Amino acid sequence: TSPVTGFEALLGLSAWKPFECVGESAECRVALAVVSERVDWRDHPVVLALGDAVRRAGLWPTNAQINAALTPDRIVMPLPYADVLT
């Protein structure tokens, strides 16, 4: 398999998602979009290949989706733990 196969799955480019704990595919695409803007990562071959694949699939996140993902509007955790924060 290709070194990017697992990443493709995480990004929602295949039917198989390897890990439940990593995040939703939309969240992984936001992470890719953020990384692709970083000077130290944007030219990495894997980032370029995955970015192209996500764009071709029409799944590249919009600025609104990126901002929404990076601006949490609620705490998502089990109530016993959330109670500690209040």
PDB file of N, CA and C in Angstrom:
ATOM      1  N   THR A   1       0.833  -1.198   0.000  1.00  0.00           N
ATOM      2  CA  THR A   1       0.000   0.000   0.000  1.00  0.00           C
ATOM      3  C   THR A   1       0.873   1.255   0.000  1.00  0.00           C
ATOM      4  N   SER A   2       0.293   2.334  -0.407  1.00  0.00           N
ATOM      5  CA  SER A   2       0.978   3.619  -0.450  1.00  0.00           C
ATOM      6  C   SER A   2       1.152   4.173   0.962  1.00  0.00           C
ATOM      7  N   PRO A   3       2.213   4.952   1.185  1.00  0.00           N
ATOM      8  CA  PRO A   3       2.393   5.559   2.514  1.00  0.00           C
ATOM      9  C   PRO A   3       1.255   6.502   2.900  1.00  0.00           C
ATOM     10  N   VAL A   4       0.479   6.968   1.929  1.00  0.00           N
ATOM     11  CA  VAL A   4      -0.593   7.911   2.244  1.00  0.00           C
ATOM     12  C   VAL A   4      -1.945   7.232   2.405  1.00  0.00           C
ATOM     13  N   THR A   5      -2.006   5.912   2.245  1.00  0.00           N
ATOM     14  CA  THR A   5      -3.289   5.201   2.306  1.00  0.00           C
ATOM     15  C   THR A   5      -4.042   5.471   3.607  1.00  0.00           C
ATOM     16  N   GLY A   6      -3.365   5.387   4.722  1.00  0.00           N
ATOM     17  CA  GLY A   6      -4.007   5.649   6.013  1.00  0.00           C
ATOM     18  C   GLY A   6      -4.503   7.071   6.130  1.00  0.00           C
ATOM     19  N   PHE A   7      -3.715   8.012   5.611  1.00  0.00           N
ATOM     20  CA  PHE A   7      -4.134   9.414   5.639  1.00  0.00           C
ATOM     21  C   PHE A   7      -5.350   9.632   4.744  1.00  0.00           C
ATOM     22  N   GLU A   8      -5.367   8.983   3.589  1.00  0.00           N
ATOM     23  CA  GLU A   8      -6.519   9.098   2.690  1.00  0.00           C
ATOM     24  C   GLU A   8      -7.792   8.629   3.388  1.00  0.00           C
ATOM     25  N   ALA A   9      -7.662   7.558   4.137  1.00  0.00           N
ATOM     26  CA  ALA A   9      -8.820   7.035   4.871  1.00  0.00           C
ATOM     27  C   ALA A   9      -9.284   8.027   5.929  1.00  0.00           C
ATOM     28  N   LEU A  10      -8.346   8.605   6.660  1.00  0.00           N
ATOM     29  CA  LEU A  10      -8.707   9.584   7.688  1.00  0.00           C
ATOM     30  C   LEU A  10      -9.387  10.815   7.098  1.00  0.00           C
ATOM     31  N   LEU A  11      -9.019  11.163   5.881  1.00  0.00           N
ATOM     32  CA  LEU A  11      -9.578  12.350   5.228  1.00  0.00           C
ATOM     33  C   LEU A  11     -10.913  12.084   4.550  1.00  0.00           C
ATOM     34  N   GLY A  12     -11.381  10.848   4.604  1.00  0.00           N
ATOM     35  CA  GLY A  12     -12.671  10.517   4.016  1.00  0.00           C
ATOM     36  C   GLY A  12     -12.615  10.230   2.526  1.00  0.00           C
ATOM     37  N   LEU A  13     -11.434   9.886   2.032  1.00  0.00           N
ATOM     38  CA  LEU A  13     -11.280   9.591   0.609  1.00  0.00           C
ATOM     39  C   LEU A  13     -11.490   8.115   0.303  1.00  0.00           C
ATOM     40  N   SER A  14     -11.721   7.328   1.333  1.00  0.00           N
ATOM     41  CA  SER A  14     -12.029   5.906   1.151  1.00  0.00           C
ATOM     42  C   SER A  14     -13.110   5.527   2.161  1.00  0.00           C
ATOM     43  N   ALA A  15     -13.667   4.363   2.008  1.00  0.00           N
ATOM     44  CA  ALA A  15     -14.747   3.916   2.897  1.00  0.00           C
ATOM     45  C   ALA A  15     -14.217   3.461   4.248  1.00  0.00           C
ATOM     46  N   TRP A  16     -12.958   3.176   4.338  1.00  0.00           N
ATOM     47  CA  TRP A  16     -12.362   2.639   5.557  1.00  0.00           C
ATOM     48  C   TRP A  16     -11.759   3.761   6.389  1.00  0.00           C
ATOM     49  N   LYS A  17     -12.100   3.833   7.671  1.00  0.00           N
ATOM     50  CA  LYS A  17     -11.503   4.798   8.594  1.00  0.00           C
ATOM     51  C   LYS A  17     -10.766   4.027   9.675  1.00  0.00           C
ATOM     52  N   PRO A  18      -9.447   4.176   9.747  1.00  0.00           N
ATOM     53  CA  PRO A  18      -8.653   3.304  10.614  1.00  0.00           C
ATOM     54  C   PRO A  18      -8.815   3.504  12.115  1.00  0.00           C
ATOM     55  N   PHE A  19      -9.074   4.706  12.571  1.00  0.00           N
ATOM     56  CA  PHE A  19      -9.121   4.960  14.002  1.00  0.00           C
ATOM     57  C   PHE A  19     -10.334   5.807  14.358  1.00  0.00           C
ATOM     58  N   GLU A  20     -11.072   5.402  15.369  1.00  0.00           N
ATOM     59  CA  GLU A  20     -12.198   6.204  15.851  1.00  0.00           C
ATOM     60  C   GLU A  20     -11.708   7.388  16.680  1.00  0.00           C
ATOM     61  N   CYS A  21     -10.568   7.234  17.322  1.00  0.00           N
ATOM     62  CA  CYS A  21     -10.101   8.244  18.272  1.00  0.00           C
ATOM     63  C   CYS A  21      -9.397   9.420  17.619  1.00  0.00           C
ATOM     64  N   VAL A  22      -9.165   9.395  16.321  1.00  0.00           N
ATOM     65  CA  VAL A  22      -8.389  10.441  15.666  1.00  0.00           C
ATOM     66  C   VAL A  22      -9.213  11.678  15.377  1.00  0.00           C
ATOM     67  N   GLY A  23     -10.438  11.500  15.014  1.00  0.00           N
ATOM     68  CA  GLY A  23     -11.301  12.626  14.687  1.00  0.00           C
ATOM     69  C   GLY A  23     -12.146  12.298  13.481  1.00  0.00           C
ATOM     70  N   GLU A  24     -13.131  13.101  13.257  1.00  0.00           N
ATOM     71  CA  GLU A  24     -13.988  12.921  12.091  1.00  0.00           C
ATOM     72  C   GLU A  24     -13.209  13.309  10.842  1.00  0.00           C
ATOM     73  N   SER A  25     -13.650  12.812   9.704  1.00  0.00           N
ATOM     74  CA  SER A  25     -12.964  13.114   8.443  1.00  0.00           C
ATOM     75  C   SER A  25     -12.928  14.613   8.179  1.00  0.00           C
ATOM     76  N   ALA A  26     -14.017  15.314   8.469  1.00  0.00           N
ATOM     77  CA  ALA A  26     -14.042  16.769   8.255  1.00  0.00           C
ATOM     78  C   ALA A  26     -12.997  17.467   9.120  1.00  0.00           C
ATOM     79  N   GLU A  27     -12.810  16.996  10.349  1.00  0.00           N
ATOM     80  CA  GLU A  27     -11.793  17.570  11.233  1.00  0.00           C
ATOM     81  C   GLU A  27     -10.393  17.293  10.696  1.00  0.00           C
ATOM     82  N   CYS A  28     -10.192  16.109  10.150  1.00  0.00           N
ATOM     83  CA  CYS A  28      -8.890  15.766   9.573  1.00  0.00           C
ATOM     84  C   CYS A  28      -8.598  16.629   8.349  1.00  0.00           C
ATOM     85  N   ARG A  29      -9.636  16.933   7.564  1.00  0.00           N
ATOM     86  CA  ARG A  29      -9.444  17.809   6.402  1.00  0.00           C
ATOM     87  C   ARG A  29      -9.103  19.228   6.845  1.00  0.00           C
ATOM     88  N   VAL A  30      -9.701  19.693   7.928  1.00  0.00           N
ATOM     89  CA  VAL A  30      -9.340  21.009   8.473  1.00  0.00           C
ATOM     90  C   VAL A  30      -7.879  20.999   8.906  1.00  0.00           C
ATOM     91  N   ALA A  31      -7.452  19.945   9.568  1.00  0.00           N
ATOM     92  CA  ALA A  31      -6.053  19.845   9.991  1.00  0.00           C
ATOM     93  C   ALA A  31      -5.118  19.896   8.783  1.00  0.00           C
ATOM     94  N   LEU A  32      -5.483  19.194   7.715  1.00  0.00           N
ATOM     95  CA  LEU A  32      -4.675  19.227   6.494  1.00  0.00           C
ATOM     96  C   LEU A  32      -4.627  20.633   5.919  1.00  0.00           C
ATOM     97  N   ALA A  33      -5.758  21.320   5.904  1.00  0.00           N
ATOM     98  CA  ALA A  33      -5.802  22.688   5.377  1.00  0.00           C
ATOM     99  C   ALA A  33      -4.893  23.609   6.195  1.00  0.00           C
ATOM    100  N   VAL A  34      -4.924  23.461   7.507  1.00  0.00           N
ATOM    101  CA  VAL A  34      -4.088  24.291   8.374  1.00  0.00           C
ATOM    102  C   VAL A  34      -2.607  23.983   8.135  1.00  0.00           C
ATOM    103  N   VAL A  35      -2.263  22.702   8.075  1.00  0.00           N
ATOM    104  CA  VAL A  35      -0.871  22.300   7.851  1.00  0.00           C
ATOM    105  C   VAL A  35      -0.387  22.773   6.480  1.00  0.00           C
ATOM    106  N   SER A  36      -1.267  22.738   5.500  1.00  0.00           N
ATOM    107  CA  SER A  36      -0.857  23.121   4.149  1.00  0.00           C
ATOM    108  C   SER A  36      -0.543  24.613   4.029  1.00  0.00           C
ATOM    109  N   GLU A  37      -0.910  25.399   5.023  1.00  0.00           N
ATOM    110  CA  GLU A  37      -0.597  26.828   5.034  1.00  0.00           C
ATOM    111  C   GLU A  37       0.718  27.121   5.756  1.00  0.00           C
ATOM    112  N   ARG A  38       1.231  26.157   6.468  1.00  0.00           N
ATOM    113  CA  ARG A  38       2.473  26.363   7.218  1.00  0.00           C
ATOM    114  C   ARG A  38       3.675  26.267   6.291  1.00  0.00           C
ATOM    115  N   VAL A  39       4.567  27.228   6.407  1.00  0.00           N
ATOM    116  CA  VAL A  39       5.755  27.270   5.557  1.00  0.00           C
ATOM    117  C   VAL A  39       6.575  25.993   5.689  1.00  0.00           C
ATOM    118  N   ASP A  40       6.664  25.462   6.889  1.00  0.00           N
ATOM    119  CA  ASP A  40       7.501  24.283   7.111  1.00  0.00           C
ATOM    120  C   ASP A  40       6.852  22.965   6.656  1.00  0.00           C
ATOM    121  N   TRP A  41       5.585  22.981   6.264  1.00  0.00           N
ATOM    122  CA  TRP A  41       4.900  21.757   5.832  1.00  0.00           C
ATOM    123  C   TRP A  41       4.279  21.833   4.447  1.00  0.00           C
ATOM    124  N   ARG A  42       3.969  23.015   3.956  1.00  0.00           N
ATOM    125  CA  ARG A  42       3.155  23.140   2.743  1.00  0.00           C
ATOM    126  C   ARG A  42       3.758  22.500   1.500  1.00  0.00           C
ATOM    127  N   ASP A  43       5.062  22.341   1.440  1.00  0.00           N
ATOM    128  CA  ASP A  43       5.699  21.735   0.272  1.00  0.00           C
ATOM    129  C   ASP A  43       6.069  20.271   0.478  1.00  0.00           C
ATOM    130  N   HIS A  44       5.682  19.704   1.607  1.00  0.00           N
ATOM    131  CA  HIS A  44       5.975  18.285   1.865  1.00  0.00           C
ATOM    132  C   HIS A  44       5.195  17.443   0.858  1.00  0.00           C
ATOM    133  N   PRO A  45       5.823  16.455   0.248  1.00  0.00           N
ATOM    134  CA  PRO A  45       5.149  15.647  -0.784  1.00  0.00           C
ATOM    135  C   PRO A  45       3.836  15.013  -0.336  1.00  0.00           C
ATOM    136  N   VAL A  46       3.768  14.570   0.899  1.00  0.00           N
ATOM    137  CA  VAL A  46       2.534  13.941   1.382  1.00  0.00           C
ATOM    138  C   VAL A  46       1.428  14.978   1.531  1.00  0.00           C
ATOM    139  N   VAL A  47       1.761  16.137   2.060  1.00  0.00           N
ATOM    140  CA  VAL A  47       0.778  17.211   2.212  1.00  0.00           C
ATOM    141  C   VAL A  47       0.272  17.657   0.841  1.00  0.00           C
ATOM    142  N   LEU A  48       1.181  17.802  -0.106  1.00  0.00           N
ATOM    143  CA  LEU A  48       0.784  18.189  -1.466  1.00  0.00           C
ATOM    144  C   LEU A  48      -0.129  17.145  -2.103  1.00  0.00           C
ATOM    145  N   ALA A  49       0.253  15.867  -1.992  1.00  0.00           N
ATOM    146  CA  ALA A  49      -0.545  14.791  -2.601  1.00  0.00           C
ATOM    147  C   ALA A  49      -1.923  14.701  -1.971  1.00  0.00           C
ATOM    148  N   LEU A  50      -1.979  14.768  -0.655  1.00  0.00           N
ATOM    149  CA  LEU A  50      -3.265  14.677   0.023  1.00  0.00           C
ATOM    150  C   LEU A  50      -4.126  15.900  -0.267  1.00  0.00           C
ATOM    151  N   GLY A  51      -3.513  17.077  -0.287  1.00  0.00           N
ATOM    152  CA  GLY A  51      -4.259  18.288  -0.597  1.00  0.00           C
ATOM    153  C   GLY A  51      -4.876  18.215  -1.985  1.00  0.00           C
ATOM    154  N   ASP A  52      -4.095  17.744  -2.952  1.00  0.00           N
ATOM    155  CA  ASP A  52      -4.619  17.591  -4.311  1.00  0.00           C
ATOM    156  C   ASP A  52      -5.780  16.603  -4.339  1.00  0.00           C
ATOM    157  N   ALA A  53      -5.647  15.493  -3.635  1.00  0.00           N
ATOM    158  CA  ALA A  53      -6.695  14.463  -3.629  1.00  0.00           C
ATOM    159  C   ALA A  53      -7.981  14.984  -2.990  1.00  0.00           C
ATOM    160  N   VAL A  54      -7.844  15.719  -1.891  1.00  0.00           N
ATOM    161  CA  VAL A  54      -9.025  16.263  -1.212  1.00  0.00           C
ATOM    162  C   VAL A  54      -9.706  17.321  -2.089  1.00  0.00           C
ATOM    163  N   ARG A  55      -8.902  18.143  -2.743  1.00  0.00           N
ATOM    164  CA  ARG A  55      -9.486  19.151  -3.641  1.00  0.00           C
ATOM    165  C   ARG A  55     -10.202  18.493  -4.820  1.00  0.00           C
ATOM    166  N   ARG A  56      -9.578  17.480  -5.437  1.00  0.00           N
ATOM    167  CA  ARG A  56     -10.209  16.780  -6.563  1.00  0.00           C
ATOM    168  C   ARG A  56     -11.527  16.139  -6.152  1.00  0.00           C
ATOM    169  N   ALA A  57     -11.598  15.680  -4.915  1.00  0.00           N
ATOM    170  CA  ALA A  57     -12.820  15.049  -4.414  1.00  0.00           C
ATOM    171  C   ALA A  57     -13.880  16.086  -4.024  1.00  0.00           C
ATOM    172  N   GLY A  58     -13.514  17.360  -4.088  1.00  0.00           N
ATOM    173  CA  GLY A  58     -14.461  18.414  -3.719  1.00  0.00           C
ATOM    174  C   GLY A  58     -14.697  18.513  -2.225  1.00  0.00           C
ATOM    175  N   LEU A  59     -13.718  18.082  -1.434  1.00  0.00           N
ATOM    176  CA  LEU A  59     -13.885  18.031   0.013  1.00  0.00           C
ATOM    177  C   LEU A  59     -13.029  19.046   0.778  1.00  0.00           C
ATOM    178  N   TRP A  60     -12.338  19.920   0.047  1.00  0.00           N
ATOM    179  CA  TRP A  60     -11.491  20.900   0.736  1.00  0.00           C
ATOM    180  C   TRP A  60     -12.378  21.799   1.592  1.00  0.00           C
ATOM    181  N   PRO A  61     -12.014  21.997   2.867  1.00  0.00           N
ATOM    182  CA  PRO A  61     -12.867  22.794   3.754  1.00  0.00           C
ATOM    183  C   PRO A  61     -12.867  24.277   3.380  1.00  0.00           C
ATOM    184  N   THR A  62     -14.015  24.886   3.569  1.00  0.00           N
ATOM    185  CA  THR A  62     -14.141  26.327   3.355  1.00  0.00           C
ATOM    186  C   THR A  62     -13.533  27.056   4.545  1.00  0.00           C
ATOM    187  N   ASN A  63     -13.299  28.352   4.388  1.00  0.00           N
ATOM    188  CA  ASN A  63     -12.800  29.144   5.513  1.00  0.00           C
ATOM    189  C   ASN A  63     -13.764  29.095   6.687  1.00  0.00           C
ATOM    190  N   ALA A  64     -15.059  29.103   6.405  1.00  0.00           N
ATOM    191  CA  ALA A  64     -16.057  29.035   7.478  1.00  0.00           C
ATOM    192  C   ALA A  64     -15.950  27.708   8.235  1.00  0.00           C
ATOM    193  N   GLN A  65     -15.736  26.619   7.513  1.00  0.00           N
ATOM    194  CA  GLN A  65     -15.596  25.312   8.162  1.00  0.00           C
ATOM    195  C   GLN A  65     -14.324  25.258   8.998  1.00  0.00           C
ATOM    196  N   ILE A  66     -13.259  25.833   8.484  1.00  0.00           N
ATOM    197  CA  ILE A  66     -11.992  25.862   9.236  1.00  0.00           C
ATOM    198  C   ILE A  66     -12.170  26.679  10.509  1.00  0.00           C
ATOM    199  N   ASN A  67     -12.760  27.863  10.381  1.00  0.00           N
ATOM    200  CA  ASN A  67     -12.971  28.713  11.557  1.00  0.00           C
ATOM    201  C   ASN A  67     -13.878  28.045  12.577  1.00  0.00           C
ATOM    202  N   ALA A  68     -14.933  27.387  12.113  1.00  0.00           N
ATOM    203  CA  ALA A  68     -15.849  26.699  13.032  1.00  0.00           C
ATOM    204  C   ALA A  68     -15.136  25.580  13.778  1.00  0.00           C
ATOM    205  N   ALA A  69     -14.280  24.853  13.077  1.00  0.00           N
ATOM    206  CA  ALA A  69     -13.567  23.741  13.716  1.00  0.00           C
ATOM    207  C   ALA A  69     -12.545  24.229  14.725  1.00  0.00           C
ATOM    208  N   LEU A  70     -11.988  25.402  14.481  1.00  0.00           N
ATOM    209  CA  LEU A  70     -10.952  25.926  15.372  1.00  0.00           C
ATOM    210  C   LEU A  70     -11.496  26.837  16.462  1.00  0.00           C
ATOM    211  N   THR A  71     -12.809  27.065  16.445  1.00  0.00           N
ATOM    212  CA  THR A  71     -13.448  27.908  17.453  1.00  0.00           C
ATOM    213  C   THR A  71     -14.549  27.101  18.129  1.00  0.00           C
ATOM    214  N   PRO A  72     -14.200  26.379  19.172  1.00  0.00           N
ATOM    215  CA  PRO A  72     -15.219  25.548  19.818  1.00  0.00           C
ATOM    216  C   PRO A  72     -16.309  26.396  20.443  1.00  0.00           C
ATOM    217  N   ASP A  73     -17.554  25.936  20.265  1.00  0.00           N
ATOM    218  CA  ASP A  73     -18.682  26.660  20.836  1.00  0.00           C
ATOM    219  C   ASP A  73     -19.290  25.935  22.025  1.00  0.00           C
ATOM    220  N   ARG A  74     -18.771  24.775  22.309  1.00  0.00           N
ATOM    221  CA  ARG A  74     -19.284  24.022  23.464  1.00  0.00           C
ATOM    222  C   ARG A  74     -18.222  23.017  23.904  1.00  0.00           C
ATOM    223  N   ILE A  75     -18.363  22.586  25.117  1.00  0.00           N
ATOM    224  CA  ILE A  75     -17.470  21.559  25.649  1.00  0.00           C
ATOM    225  C   ILE A  75     -18.114  20.213  25.394  1.00  0.00           C
ATOM    226  N   VAL A  76     -17.374  19.313  24.785  1.00  0.00           N
ATOM    227  CA  VAL A  76     -17.895  17.986  24.497  1.00  0.00           C
ATOM    228  C   VAL A  76     -17.082  16.987  25.326  1.00  0.00           C
ATOM    229  N   MET A  77     -17.650  16.606  26.454  1.00  0.00           N
ATOM    230  CA  MET A  77     -17.025  15.607  27.321  1.00  0.00           C
ATOM    231  C   MET A  77     -18.089  15.043  28.247  1.00  0.00           C
ATOM    232  N   PRO A  78     -17.821  13.894  28.808  1.00  0.00           N
ATOM    233  CA  PRO A  78     -18.796  13.307  29.736  1.00  0.00           C
ATOM    234  C   PRO A  78     -19.106  14.263  30.896  1.00  0.00           C
ATOM    235  N   LEU A  79     -20.367  14.291  31.313  1.00  0.00           N
ATOM    236  CA  LEU A  79     -20.801  15.234  32.350  1.00  0.00           C
ATOM    237  C   LEU A  79     -19.979  15.204  33.633  1.00  0.00           C
ATOM    238  N   PRO A  80     -19.609  14.027  34.136  1.00  0.00           N
ATOM    239  CA  PRO A  80     -18.817  14.070  35.381  1.00  0.00           C
ATOM    240  C   PRO A  80     -17.528  14.873  35.246  1.00  0.00           C
ATOM    241  N   TYR A  81     -16.936  14.858  34.068  1.00  0.00           N
ATOM    242  CA  TYR A  81     -15.695  15.609  33.846  1.00  0.00           C
ATOM    243  C   TYR A  81     -16.012  17.076  33.586  1.00  0.00           C
ATOM    244  N   ALA A  82     -17.086  17.354  32.869  1.00  0.00           N
ATOM    245  CA  ALA A  82     -17.464  18.736  32.571  1.00  0.00           C
ATOM    246  C   ALA A  82     -17.797  19.493  33.859  1.00  0.00           C
ATOM    247  N   ASP A  83     -18.375  18.798  34.834  1.00  0.00           N
ATOM    248  CA  ASP A  83     -18.725  19.428  36.108  1.00  0.00           C
ATOM    249  C   ASP A  83     -17.494  20.014  36.801  1.00  0.00           C
ATOM    250  N   VAL A  84     -16.342  19.420  36.603  1.00  0.00           N
ATOM    251  CA  VAL A  84     -15.125  19.896  37.222  1.00  0.00           C
ATOM    252  C   VAL A  84     -14.765  21.286  36.683  1.00  0.00           C
ATOM    253  N   LEU A  85     -15.131  21.563  35.435  1.00  0.00           N
ATOM    254  CA  LEU A  85     -14.784  22.841  34.817  1.00  0.00           C
ATOM    255  C   LEU A  85     -15.696  23.974  35.232  1.00  0.00           C
ATOM    256  N   THR A  86     -16.854  23.657  35.819  1.00  0.00           N
ATOM    257  CA  THR A  86     -17.795  24.732  36.184  1.00  0.00           C
ATOM    258  C   THR A  86     -17.710  25.087  37.641  1.00  0.00           C
TER     259      THR A  86
END
